[in-house]
Structures are given as C-alpha cells and as structure tokens.
Amino acid sequence: MLEGTFDGVVSYHYAVSQLILHSDTGRAGCAKLTPVFPEFYRPTWRELFETYARQTSSRWAYDPKRNYWVFDPPALPRPYAFDLAKDWIKEDRGEYLFTKPPITPVGMDIWLFGTYSFDEKDPKQLAAVRERVRYALAARFARTFKEDLTEADMANLTVGGAEALFFTAVPPKRTDTRWRQWTLLAGGHGIVIVSIIHDENEARLLPDVEAMVKSFRLLPQDPAAGREDTPADGR
C-alpha cells in the first residue's frame, strides 16, 4: 500500500496499472493515506480498496460508462460494535474510532488495520501466518514502548470471540500513565484497541475501558457493502 494523499495514489495507479480511481465529490482527494499492511503481506485489490475507503470515509463503486472506480461518501459501516461507557463520547475518524471519557481528552481508540485473506490450506501454516500478521499489527504500537519487543511480552486473551494479543507498558516519557492494547484478527479484519490512562484516573476509567473491550463484538457483514465489482483479487 502506498503512502501519501489519495490524489497521489490515484496518479500512481493510473501510471502503473492503467487503473482509474476517482472521487466525484472531491472529498477523498486530499485525505492522507497511511500504509496498514505488514511489509510481507500482499493485499488483494479488494483489500486495498477497502483500506482506501476507510481512510477517506467513503465506499467504492465501479462506473462502467467512465471506466472509473469512484470513491465517495457515505463511509463504510464499522464491522464491529461495543457498549460505550456512560458519559463517554465517540467520533468516527476514518482509520480509527476515537472515544473519550468526560474527565480526560483521550481514553480508548479502535483502529482498523486492513482486511486479510490467506491462501494457506494447511491448518498449521494458516495459523502461523495469521499469528505473524497479528503480531506485526500489535508491534506497530508496542515497539514505541519496548524496542526489543517479542511476542513473549504479550499475553493471549479472547476479545469478541477471537484470540487477541494483549500488551501493556509504562511510556518511557510519561511514567505517570499506562498504555494498554488488544490486537486481534476477527472476521478477516485487523483490529487494534488502544488505551492510555493517567495513574490518578485509573481507578475510575480502567473499569470502563475493560467493560468496553469485553463488550466488543463483530457485526454480521454484507459482502457487497462498499465492494462493488472490485478488480480481480489476484495478489
């Protein structure tokens, strides 16, 4: 996946693949796109398009008259739900869902880091590659707090019916706070739930965060939502 604005990515795909992506409203054009897939993973076109749509708050459809792939609002629906704690607020920010309690400016965020499919037929190989992807997603944040991170630094938990890697640490430059994160692959979605809480607020806010994580669940998915006539999924 490329880094830059949506307009820049559009130019690249046209030059390299003769593939035309477009936004009739123009709202997607200046949106900044951030790579989400681990370097070793090769996404399908559908998976790329879904990530472009997430980060531009749009969905895509093919226009056969113009031979364009058009990315415009409304945004794709979130693939999950959870029970928001009392008096907390939430705000959809495209790549992630921001939530905050009434007493601090941050609380808990839920990041979507791509949708994944795997070709491995052998159950052991499939489990191994899934674990590799999950660990790579967890390390995106966790290495900020522990440079020599290994999977042994994480605990195995269950979140939303899926196996999750849990990591917690005290930030080196903010020793009066604690970072927590839960990383899972659920329904093909790479999801990282993160939270940072000041020590003085932990007794009040940690139960809220833990309850929201416990209530996290995947929603039934419409395979066609935002994925109309996507190019062949060849990797």
XYZ file of C-alpha atoms in Angstrom:
235
model
C 0.000 0.000 0.000
C 1.232 3.453 -0.905
C 1.724 6.408 1.411
C 0.598 9.930 0.547
C -2.670 11.586 -0.400
C -5.490 9.813 -2.188
C -4.837 12.000 -5.261
C -1.206 10.879 -5.264
C -2.197 7.227 -5.051
C -4.686 7.781 -7.895
C -1.876 9.103 -10.108
C 0.340 6.146 -9.274
C -2.286 3.515 -10.079
C -3.097 5.204 -13.367
C 0.556 5.382 -14.403
C 1.459 1.847 -13.355
C -1.745 -0.181 -13.817
C -3.946 1.992 -16.074
C -6.456 1.776 -13.223
C -8.540 4.919 -12.677
C -9.693 5.788 -9.166
C -11.788 8.916 -8.777
C -13.918 10.943 -6.371
C -16.886 12.819 -7.815
C -17.280 14.892 -4.655
C -13.550 15.621 -4.375
C -13.721 14.940 -0.652
C -11.339 11.980 -0.835
C -8.621 13.742 -2.808
C -6.564 15.397 -0.081
C -7.073 12.657 2.504
C -3.775 11.252 3.736
C -3.371 7.504 3.287
C -1.246 5.530 5.718
C 0.088 2.029 4.965
C -1.533 -0.560 7.208
C -0.416 -3.939 5.865
C 2.771 -5.614 7.146
C 5.553 -5.440 4.567
C 5.457 -9.199 3.973
C 1.712 -9.240 3.208
C 0.479 -8.677 -0.341
C -3.125 -7.408 -0.254
C -5.731 -8.080 -2.913
C -7.283 -5.214 -4.854
C -10.407 -5.518 -2.736
C -8.364 -5.233 0.453
C -6.518 -2.194 -0.905
C -9.775 -0.537 -1.955
C -11.342 -1.170 1.431
C -8.412 0.486 3.187
C -8.541 3.476 0.818
C -12.256 3.764 1.565
C -11.766 3.529 5.338
C -9.172 6.286 5.320
C -11.189 8.600 3.067
C -14.547 7.986 4.820
C -16.052 6.677 1.602
C -17.009 3.496 -0.219
C -16.346 2.483 -3.791
C -18.367 1.535 -6.862
C -17.471 0.893 -10.485
C -18.810 3.309 -13.121
C -18.848 1.312 -16.375
C -19.610 4.369 -18.532
C -16.420 6.122 -17.474
C -14.410 3.015 -16.555
C -13.705 4.630 -13.153
C -13.621 3.282 -9.628
C -15.440 6.015 -7.719
C -14.768 6.657 -4.016
C -17.394 8.855 -2.387
C -19.464 9.077 0.842
C -21.113 7.601 2.752
C -18.399 5.928 4.780
C -18.197 2.169 5.054
C -20.027 0.824 8.094
C -17.898 -0.271 11.012
C -17.567 -4.079 11.166
C -17.951 -4.139 14.938
C -19.980 -2.823 17.863
C -19.369 -2.323 21.569
C -21.183 -0.807 24.526
C -19.947 2.755 25.035
C -19.336 3.531 28.704
C -21.629 6.014 30.416
C -20.819 9.679 29.656
C -18.107 8.744 27.124
C -18.331 10.128 23.598
C -17.172 8.622 20.306
C -16.147 10.077 16.966
C -15.507 8.254 13.685
C -12.127 9.379 12.341
C -11.932 7.040 9.361
C -8.996 4.773 10.108
C -9.943 4.653 13.773
C -12.820 5.282 16.141
C -11.971 7.826 18.836
C -13.606 7.632 22.267
C -13.078 9.743 25.362
C -14.381 9.978 28.909
C -15.687 13.240 30.380
C -12.599 13.866 32.525
C -9.676 13.472 30.063
C -9.006 14.298 26.381
C -8.198 10.668 25.466
C -9.410 7.287 26.615
C -9.697 4.430 24.130
C -9.403 4.162 20.338
C -10.224 1.289 17.979
C -8.036 1.077 14.876
C -8.792 -0.849 11.684
C -5.577 -2.020 10.056
C -6.802 -3.706 6.898
C -8.733 -6.803 5.904
C -6.821 -10.038 5.343
C -7.246 -13.256 3.382
C -4.901 -16.215 3.325
C -4.098 -18.862 0.719
C -2.630 -21.442 3.079
C -4.612 -24.688 3.104
C -2.676 -26.496 5.799
C -4.183 -25.565 9.211
C -0.756 -25.213 10.848
C 0.551 -22.941 8.097
C -2.634 -20.887 8.202
C -2.359 -20.455 11.968
C 1.296 -19.470 11.638
C 0.708 -16.760 9.034
C -2.285 -15.401 10.921
C -0.160 -15.159 14.060
C 2.573 -13.417 12.081
C 0.145 -10.790 10.787
C -1.419 -10.290 14.215
C 1.975 -9.833 15.864
C 3.077 -7.359 13.164
C -0.037 -5.260 13.777
C 0.495 -5.368 17.542
C 4.125 -4.312 17.131
C 3.164 -1.123 15.266
C 2.254 0.478 18.583
C 4.010 -1.733 21.114
C 7.522 -1.111 19.757
C 7.074 2.550 20.644
C 7.195 1.467 24.276
C 9.601 -1.505 24.041
C 12.187 -1.501 21.272
C 13.276 -5.109 21.860
C 9.685 -6.328 21.780
C 8.957 -10.017 21.271
C 5.709 -11.961 21.287
C 6.667 -13.207 24.744
C 5.959 -9.682 26.002
C 2.281 -10.140 25.156
C -0.457 -12.178 26.764
C -3.068 -14.239 24.929
C -6.652 -13.208 25.642
C -10.026 -13.554 23.962
C -11.768 -10.424 22.648
C -15.008 -10.589 20.704
C -14.652 -14.323 20.345
C -11.229 -14.002 18.684
C -7.737 -14.678 20.001
C -6.039 -11.405 20.895
C -2.561 -10.288 21.904
C -2.586 -8.034 24.969
C 0.303 -5.686 25.714
C 0.740 -3.107 28.445
C 3.588 -0.761 29.315
C 4.500 2.467 31.068
C 5.546 5.036 28.413
C 9.222 5.989 28.885
C 8.488 9.726 28.848
C 5.147 9.581 30.661
C 5.768 7.398 33.655
C 2.561 8.545 35.334
C 0.424 6.798 32.692
C -0.136 3.260 31.455
C -0.600 2.086 27.874
C -2.749 -0.954 27.040
C -3.567 -2.553 23.699
C -5.502 -5.556 22.402
C -4.737 -6.848 18.860
C -6.911 -9.329 17.004
C -7.800 -10.702 13.587
C -11.565 -11.096 13.587
C -13.697 -11.765 10.529
C -10.601 -11.042 8.454
C -10.260 -7.545 9.973
C -7.032 -6.437 11.628
C -8.149 -4.583 14.760
C -6.101 -2.882 17.476
C -7.836 -1.425 20.534
C -5.626 1.009 22.440
C -5.961 2.911 25.692
C -3.784 5.233 27.733
C -4.833 6.247 31.247
C -3.220 8.593 33.762
C -2.470 6.880 37.073
C -4.712 9.238 39.013
C -7.679 8.303 36.782
C -7.091 4.564 36.562
C -9.457 3.522 39.350
C -12.268 5.420 37.649
C -11.550 4.791 33.960
C -9.968 1.343 33.714
C -13.230 -0.470 34.597
C -14.938 1.475 31.776
C -12.243 0.513 29.266
C -12.248 -3.125 30.317
C -16.049 -3.268 30.079
C -15.993 -1.779 26.568
C -13.341 -4.262 25.448
C -15.342 -7.111 26.971
C -18.459 -5.966 25.077
C -16.615 -5.739 21.741
C -18.217 -7.880 19.046
C -18.230 -8.304 15.282
C -21.358 -7.424 13.330
C -22.818 -9.585 10.537
C -21.125 -8.469 7.341
C -22.677 -7.676 3.978
C -20.056 -8.939 1.495
C -21.172 -6.385 -1.090
C -21.075 -3.317 1.158
C -18.611 -0.887 -0.385
C -17.039 -3.625 -2.506
C -18.873 -3.433 -5.801
C -17.244 -5.151 -8.788
C -13.781 -4.909 -7.301
C -10.930 -5.854 -9.682
C -9.829 -9.467 -9.634
C -8.373 -10.387 -6.306
C -5.115 -11.693 -7.760
C -2.285 -10.788 -5.413
